Coordinates of C-alpha atoms in Angstrom, one line a residue:
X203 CA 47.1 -210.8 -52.9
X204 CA 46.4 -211.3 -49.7
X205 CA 45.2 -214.8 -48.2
X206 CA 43.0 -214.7 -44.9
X207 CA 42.5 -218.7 -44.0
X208 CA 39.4 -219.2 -41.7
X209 CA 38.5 -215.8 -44.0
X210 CA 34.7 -216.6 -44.0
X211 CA 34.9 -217.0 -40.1
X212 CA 34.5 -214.4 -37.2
X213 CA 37.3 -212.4 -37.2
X214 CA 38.3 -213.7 -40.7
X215 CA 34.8 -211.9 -42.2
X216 CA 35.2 -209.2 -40.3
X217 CA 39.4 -208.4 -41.5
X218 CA 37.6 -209.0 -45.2
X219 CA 35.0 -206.5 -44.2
X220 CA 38.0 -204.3 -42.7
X221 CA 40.2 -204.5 -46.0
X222 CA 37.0 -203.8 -48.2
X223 CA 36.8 -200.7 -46.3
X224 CA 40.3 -199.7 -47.5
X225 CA 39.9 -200.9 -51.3
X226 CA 41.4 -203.9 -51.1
X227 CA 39.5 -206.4 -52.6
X228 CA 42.5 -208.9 -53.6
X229 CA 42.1 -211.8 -51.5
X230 CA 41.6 -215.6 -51.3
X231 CA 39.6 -216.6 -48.5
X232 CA 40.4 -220.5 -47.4
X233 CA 37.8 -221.9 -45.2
X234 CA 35.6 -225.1 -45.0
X235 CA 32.1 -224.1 -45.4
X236 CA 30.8 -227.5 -46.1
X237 CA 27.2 -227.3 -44.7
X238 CA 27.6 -224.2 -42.3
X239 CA 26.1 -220.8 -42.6
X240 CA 29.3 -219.2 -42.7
X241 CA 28.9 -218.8 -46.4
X242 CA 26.4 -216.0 -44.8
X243 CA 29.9 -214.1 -43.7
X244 CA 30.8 -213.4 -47.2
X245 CA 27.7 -212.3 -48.6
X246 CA 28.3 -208.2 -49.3
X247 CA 32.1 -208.7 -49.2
X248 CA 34.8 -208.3 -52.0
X249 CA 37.0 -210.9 -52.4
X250 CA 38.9 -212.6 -55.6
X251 CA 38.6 -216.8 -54.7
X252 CA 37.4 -218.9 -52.4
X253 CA 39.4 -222.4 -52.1
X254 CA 38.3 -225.1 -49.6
X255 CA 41.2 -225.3 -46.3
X256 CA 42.8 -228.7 -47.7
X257 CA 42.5 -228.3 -51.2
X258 CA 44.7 -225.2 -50.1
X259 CA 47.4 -227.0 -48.4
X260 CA 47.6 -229.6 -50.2
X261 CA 48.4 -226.9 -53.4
X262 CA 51.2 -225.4 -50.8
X263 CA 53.1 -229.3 -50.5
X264 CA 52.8 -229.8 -54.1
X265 CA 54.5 -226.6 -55.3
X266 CA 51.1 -225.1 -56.5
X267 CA 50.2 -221.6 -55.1
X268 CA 49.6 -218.5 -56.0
X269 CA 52.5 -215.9 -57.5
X270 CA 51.0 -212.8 -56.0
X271 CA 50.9 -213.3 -52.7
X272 CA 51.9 -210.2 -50.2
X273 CA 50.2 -211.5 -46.8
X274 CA 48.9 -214.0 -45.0
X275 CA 46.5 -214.0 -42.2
X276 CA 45.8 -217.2 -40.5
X277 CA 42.3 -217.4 -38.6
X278 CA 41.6 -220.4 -39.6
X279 CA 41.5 -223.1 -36.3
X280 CA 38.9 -225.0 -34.5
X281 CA 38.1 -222.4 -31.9
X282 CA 36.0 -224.5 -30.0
X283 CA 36.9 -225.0 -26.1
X284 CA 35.3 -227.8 -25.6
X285 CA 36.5 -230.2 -28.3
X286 CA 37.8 -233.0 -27.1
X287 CA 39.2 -234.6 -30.3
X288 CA 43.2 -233.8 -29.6
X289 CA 44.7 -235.4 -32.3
X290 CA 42.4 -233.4 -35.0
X291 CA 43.3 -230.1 -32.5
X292 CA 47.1 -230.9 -33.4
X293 CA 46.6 -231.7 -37.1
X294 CA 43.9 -228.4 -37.7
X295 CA 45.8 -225.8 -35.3
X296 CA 49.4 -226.9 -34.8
X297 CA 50.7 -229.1 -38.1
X298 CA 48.2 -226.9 -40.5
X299 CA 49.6 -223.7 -39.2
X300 CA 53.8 -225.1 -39.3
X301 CA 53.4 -225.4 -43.1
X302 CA 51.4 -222.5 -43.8
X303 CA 54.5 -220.0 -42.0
X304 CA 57.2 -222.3 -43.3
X305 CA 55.9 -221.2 -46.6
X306 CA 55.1 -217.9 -45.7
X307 CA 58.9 -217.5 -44.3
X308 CA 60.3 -219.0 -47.2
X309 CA 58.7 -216.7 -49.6
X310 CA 59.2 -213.7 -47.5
X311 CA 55.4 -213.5 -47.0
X312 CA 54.1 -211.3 -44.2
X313 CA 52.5 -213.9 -41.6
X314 CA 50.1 -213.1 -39.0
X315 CA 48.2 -215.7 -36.9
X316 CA 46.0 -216.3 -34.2
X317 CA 46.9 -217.6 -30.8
X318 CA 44.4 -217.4 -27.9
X319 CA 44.3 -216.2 -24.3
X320 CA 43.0 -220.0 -23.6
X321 CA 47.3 -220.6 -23.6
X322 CA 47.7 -218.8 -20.1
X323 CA 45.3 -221.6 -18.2
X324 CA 44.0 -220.3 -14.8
X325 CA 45.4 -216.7 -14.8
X326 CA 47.3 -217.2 -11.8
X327 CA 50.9 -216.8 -13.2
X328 CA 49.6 -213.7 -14.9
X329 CA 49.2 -212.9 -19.0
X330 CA 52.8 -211.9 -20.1
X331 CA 52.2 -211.9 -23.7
X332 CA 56.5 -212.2 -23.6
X333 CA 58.1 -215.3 -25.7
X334 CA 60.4 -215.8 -22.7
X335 CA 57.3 -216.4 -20.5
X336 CA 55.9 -218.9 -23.2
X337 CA 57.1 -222.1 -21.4
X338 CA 55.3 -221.6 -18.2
X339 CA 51.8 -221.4 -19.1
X340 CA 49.8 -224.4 -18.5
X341 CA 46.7 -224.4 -20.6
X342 CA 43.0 -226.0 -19.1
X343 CA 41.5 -227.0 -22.2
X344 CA 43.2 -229.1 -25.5
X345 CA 42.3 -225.8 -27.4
X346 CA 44.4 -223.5 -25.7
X347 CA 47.0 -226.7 -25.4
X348 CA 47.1 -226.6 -29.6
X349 CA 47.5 -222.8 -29.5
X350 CA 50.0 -222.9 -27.2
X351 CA 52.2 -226.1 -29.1
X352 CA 52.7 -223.7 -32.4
X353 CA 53.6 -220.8 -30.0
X354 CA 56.2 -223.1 -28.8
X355 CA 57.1 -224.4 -32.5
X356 CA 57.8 -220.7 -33.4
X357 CA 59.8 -220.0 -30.1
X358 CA 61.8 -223.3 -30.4
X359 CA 62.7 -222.3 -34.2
X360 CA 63.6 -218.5 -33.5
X361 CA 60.6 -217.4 -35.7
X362 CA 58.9 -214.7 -34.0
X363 CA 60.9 -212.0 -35.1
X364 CA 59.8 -213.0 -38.9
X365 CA 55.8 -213.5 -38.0
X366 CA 53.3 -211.9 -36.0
X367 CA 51.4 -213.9 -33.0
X368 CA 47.8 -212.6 -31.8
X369 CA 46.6 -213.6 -28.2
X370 CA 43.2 -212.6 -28.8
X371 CA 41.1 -212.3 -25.5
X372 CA 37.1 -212.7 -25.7
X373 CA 36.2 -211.2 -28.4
X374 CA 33.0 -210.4 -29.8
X375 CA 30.8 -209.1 -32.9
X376 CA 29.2 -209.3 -36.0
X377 CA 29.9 -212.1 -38.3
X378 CA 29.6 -214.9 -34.7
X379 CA 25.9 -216.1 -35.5
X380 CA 27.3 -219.2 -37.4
X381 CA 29.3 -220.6 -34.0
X382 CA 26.3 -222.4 -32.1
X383 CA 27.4 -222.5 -28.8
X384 CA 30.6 -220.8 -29.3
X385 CA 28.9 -217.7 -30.0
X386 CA 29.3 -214.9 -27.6
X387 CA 27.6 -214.3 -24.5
X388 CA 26.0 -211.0 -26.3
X389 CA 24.4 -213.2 -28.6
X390 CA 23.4 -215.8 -26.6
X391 CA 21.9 -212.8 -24.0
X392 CA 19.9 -211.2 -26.6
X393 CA 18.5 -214.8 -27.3
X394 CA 17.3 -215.3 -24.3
X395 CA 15.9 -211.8 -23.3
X396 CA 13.8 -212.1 -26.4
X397 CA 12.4 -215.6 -25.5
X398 CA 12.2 -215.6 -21.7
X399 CA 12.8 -211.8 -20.8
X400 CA 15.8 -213.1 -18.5
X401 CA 20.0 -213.5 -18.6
X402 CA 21.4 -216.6 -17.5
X403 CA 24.5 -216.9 -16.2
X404 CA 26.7 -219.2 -13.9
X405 CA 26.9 -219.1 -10.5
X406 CA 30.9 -218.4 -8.6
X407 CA 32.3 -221.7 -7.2
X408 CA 35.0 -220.0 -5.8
X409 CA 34.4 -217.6 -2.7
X410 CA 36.2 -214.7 -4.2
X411 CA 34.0 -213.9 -6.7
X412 CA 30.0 -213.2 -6.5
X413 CA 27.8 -215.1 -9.0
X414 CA 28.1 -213.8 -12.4
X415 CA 31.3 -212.0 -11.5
X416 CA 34.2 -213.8 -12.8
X417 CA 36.2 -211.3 -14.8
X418 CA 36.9 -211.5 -18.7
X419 CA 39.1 -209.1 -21.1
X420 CA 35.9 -208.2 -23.7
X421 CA 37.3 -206.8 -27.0
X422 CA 35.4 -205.7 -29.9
X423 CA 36.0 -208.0 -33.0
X424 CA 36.0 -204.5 -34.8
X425 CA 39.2 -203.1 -33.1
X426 CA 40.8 -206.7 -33.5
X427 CA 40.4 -206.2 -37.5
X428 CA 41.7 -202.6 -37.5
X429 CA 44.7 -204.0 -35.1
X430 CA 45.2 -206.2 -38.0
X431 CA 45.1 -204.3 -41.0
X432 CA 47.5 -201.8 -39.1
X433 CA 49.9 -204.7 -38.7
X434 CA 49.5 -205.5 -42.8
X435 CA 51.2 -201.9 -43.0
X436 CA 53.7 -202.1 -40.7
X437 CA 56.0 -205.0 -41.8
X438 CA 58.9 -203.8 -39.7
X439 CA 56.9 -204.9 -36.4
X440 CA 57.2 -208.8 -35.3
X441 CA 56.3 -210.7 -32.4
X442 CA 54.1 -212.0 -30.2
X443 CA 51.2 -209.7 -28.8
X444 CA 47.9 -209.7 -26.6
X445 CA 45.0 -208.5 -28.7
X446 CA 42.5 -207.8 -25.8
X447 CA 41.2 -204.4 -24.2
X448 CA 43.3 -204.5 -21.3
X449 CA 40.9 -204.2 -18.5
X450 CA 38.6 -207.1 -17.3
X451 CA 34.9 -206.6 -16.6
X452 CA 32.6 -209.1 -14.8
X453 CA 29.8 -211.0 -16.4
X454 CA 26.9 -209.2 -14.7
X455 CA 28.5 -205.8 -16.5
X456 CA 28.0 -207.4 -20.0
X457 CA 24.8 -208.6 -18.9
X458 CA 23.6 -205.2 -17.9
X459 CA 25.1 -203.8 -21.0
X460 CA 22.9 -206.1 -23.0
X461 CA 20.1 -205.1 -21.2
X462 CA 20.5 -201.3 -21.1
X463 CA 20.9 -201.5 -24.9
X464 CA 17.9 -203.1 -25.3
X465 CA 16.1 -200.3 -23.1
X466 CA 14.7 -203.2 -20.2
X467 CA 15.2 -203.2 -16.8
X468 CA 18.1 -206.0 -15.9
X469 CA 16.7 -209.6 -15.1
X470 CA 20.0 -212.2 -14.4
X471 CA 19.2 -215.9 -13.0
X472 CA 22.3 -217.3 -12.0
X473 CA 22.7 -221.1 -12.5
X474 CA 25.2 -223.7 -11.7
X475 CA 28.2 -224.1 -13.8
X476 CA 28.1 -227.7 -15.5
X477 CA 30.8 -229.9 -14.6
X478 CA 31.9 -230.9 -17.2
X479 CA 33.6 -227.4 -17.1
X480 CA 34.0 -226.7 -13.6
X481 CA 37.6 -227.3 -13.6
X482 CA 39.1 -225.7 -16.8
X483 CA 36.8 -222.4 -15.9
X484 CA 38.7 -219.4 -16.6
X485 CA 37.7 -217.0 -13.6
X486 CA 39.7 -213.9 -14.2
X487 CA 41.7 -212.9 -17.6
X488 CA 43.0 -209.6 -18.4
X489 CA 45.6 -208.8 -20.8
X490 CA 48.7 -206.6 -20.7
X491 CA 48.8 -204.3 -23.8
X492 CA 51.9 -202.5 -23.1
X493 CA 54.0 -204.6 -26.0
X494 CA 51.3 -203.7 -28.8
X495 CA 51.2 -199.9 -27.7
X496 CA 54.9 -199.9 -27.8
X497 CA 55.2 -200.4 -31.5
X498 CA 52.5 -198.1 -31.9
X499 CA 49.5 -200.3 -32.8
X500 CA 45.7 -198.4 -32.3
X501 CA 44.5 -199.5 -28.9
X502 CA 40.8 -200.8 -28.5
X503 CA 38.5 -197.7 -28.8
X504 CA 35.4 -199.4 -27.7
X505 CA 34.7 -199.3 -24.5
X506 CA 32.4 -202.8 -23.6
X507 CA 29.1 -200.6 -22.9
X508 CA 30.0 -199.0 -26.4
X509 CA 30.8 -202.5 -28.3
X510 CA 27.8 -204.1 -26.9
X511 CA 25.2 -201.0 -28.1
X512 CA 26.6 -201.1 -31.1
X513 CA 26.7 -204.8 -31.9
X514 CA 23.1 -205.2 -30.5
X515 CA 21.4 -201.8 -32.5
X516 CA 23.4 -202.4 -35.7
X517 CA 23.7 -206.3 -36.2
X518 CA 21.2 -208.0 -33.6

């Protein structure tokens, strides 16, 4: 069996979807749908159980789990960037995660998580995706602060040759439309060409960059799930890894992309970057994928042109 948490979110749908592709159909998803549409997610995919996120722990610290379990592939976080509730960031994403991989180590479970580019605050020291560079990063947000405290746990304890560590990048795709405003920029874009024929996006504060181009590593939630299921295969490769495309592209060029997909003529109004946000605004980010080709992972394929046509024709 393998055990996806966060399994009917984003990237946790789309690994299902991934899996399904490959026959397996063996899996518990543990999520908290409560009153969201990520239920949506899982309609069409193969999967063996569902079990609510704290019914699930709380099985784990009694001694009550499943016998069959191969893998497990923990998505489940609160992803949101703006969440300002620290204390339920450290109990959801740092003390949630501790006892799910010091089960998973215990019982010689393959364990493979997500951490988040949000750990490497500003860009300006660089994205190493190296455990000795761990200690240096300074995240801007309490999200990226959580991600980063169980990277630390894992460094502190000499784990990271037993799990695997994900530093995904932005990434984007099918399976997003429950998020609100966490979605993607390609959804909110098509949104907003359909209702007012125009792209918004924020204006530079910083004289460096133009408005709308502050740089971001775009990776298609699709290669992310086939970097996965790779790693589910090849137990013999540990460590902590970037999971982006490796090469940044402004705003405006995933803007355009939206817009040339749709067949219309570009239309961007720029607008000023709330405040609120102002100073934790990631301007640049793009990651180093040297480790992850060196074990011989598959690299992105999708080009952001190519993600964006095909997330727009075949899902929007």
């Amino acid at each position: 069996m393998i055990i996806i948490t966060g399994g009917a979110g984003f990237i946790g749908a789309n690994i299902v979807k991934e899996l399904n592709k490959s026959g397996i159909t063996n899996i518990l998803v543990v999520d908290n749908l409560s009153s969201s549409l990520k239920w949506k997610n899982l309609n069409g995919l193969l999967f063996s159980n569902y079990i609510h996120k704290d019914a699930f722990i709380n099985q784990l610290l009694q001694g009550s789990h499943p016998s069959d379990v191969e893998s497990i592939i923990h998505m489940g976080a609160c992803s949101s960037t703006t969440e300002t509730d620290v204390d339920y960031l450290w109990e959801n994403n740092v003390e949630y995660s501790k006892v799910l991989a010091t089960w998973a180590i215990e019982k010689n479970i393959r364990f493979i998580y997500a951490s988040s580019a949000a750990t490497y605050g500003d860009g300006e020291l660089g994205f190493s995706d190296e455990v000795s560079d761990l200690n240096q990063w300074r995240p801007l947000n309490p999200y990226g602060w959580s991600k980063q405290q169980f990277d630390l746990w894992l460094d502190k304890n000499d784990l990271f040759e037993k799990v695997v560590g994900l530093k995904f990048f932005n990434v984007f795709g099918p399976y997003e439309w429950h998020k609100g405003n966490m979605m993607s920029m390609i959804c909110k874009a098509k949104t907003q060409i359909d209702e007012t024929g125009k792209v918004k996006l924020f204006r530079s504060h910083k004289s460096e960059y133009e408005d709308g181009g502050q740089l971001r590593d775009f990776i298609y939630v699709k290669d992310c799930a086939k970097i996965i299921c790779w790693l589910l295969k090849n137990n013999q490769v540990n460590g902590l890894f970037n999971c982006g495309f490796g090469k940044a592209r402004s705003w405006n060029d995933l803007a355009n992309a939206v817009f040339k997909s749709l067949n219309k003529p570009p239309n961007i109004e720029y607008i000023d970057m709330p405040d609120s946000i102002r100073n934790q605004y990631q301007y640049f980010t793009e990651s180093t994928m040297n480790k992850m080709k060196k074990v011989g992972a598959p690299l992105p394929e999708y080009s952001l042109e190519a993600a964006v046509n095909d997330y727009i024709q075949h899902y929007l």
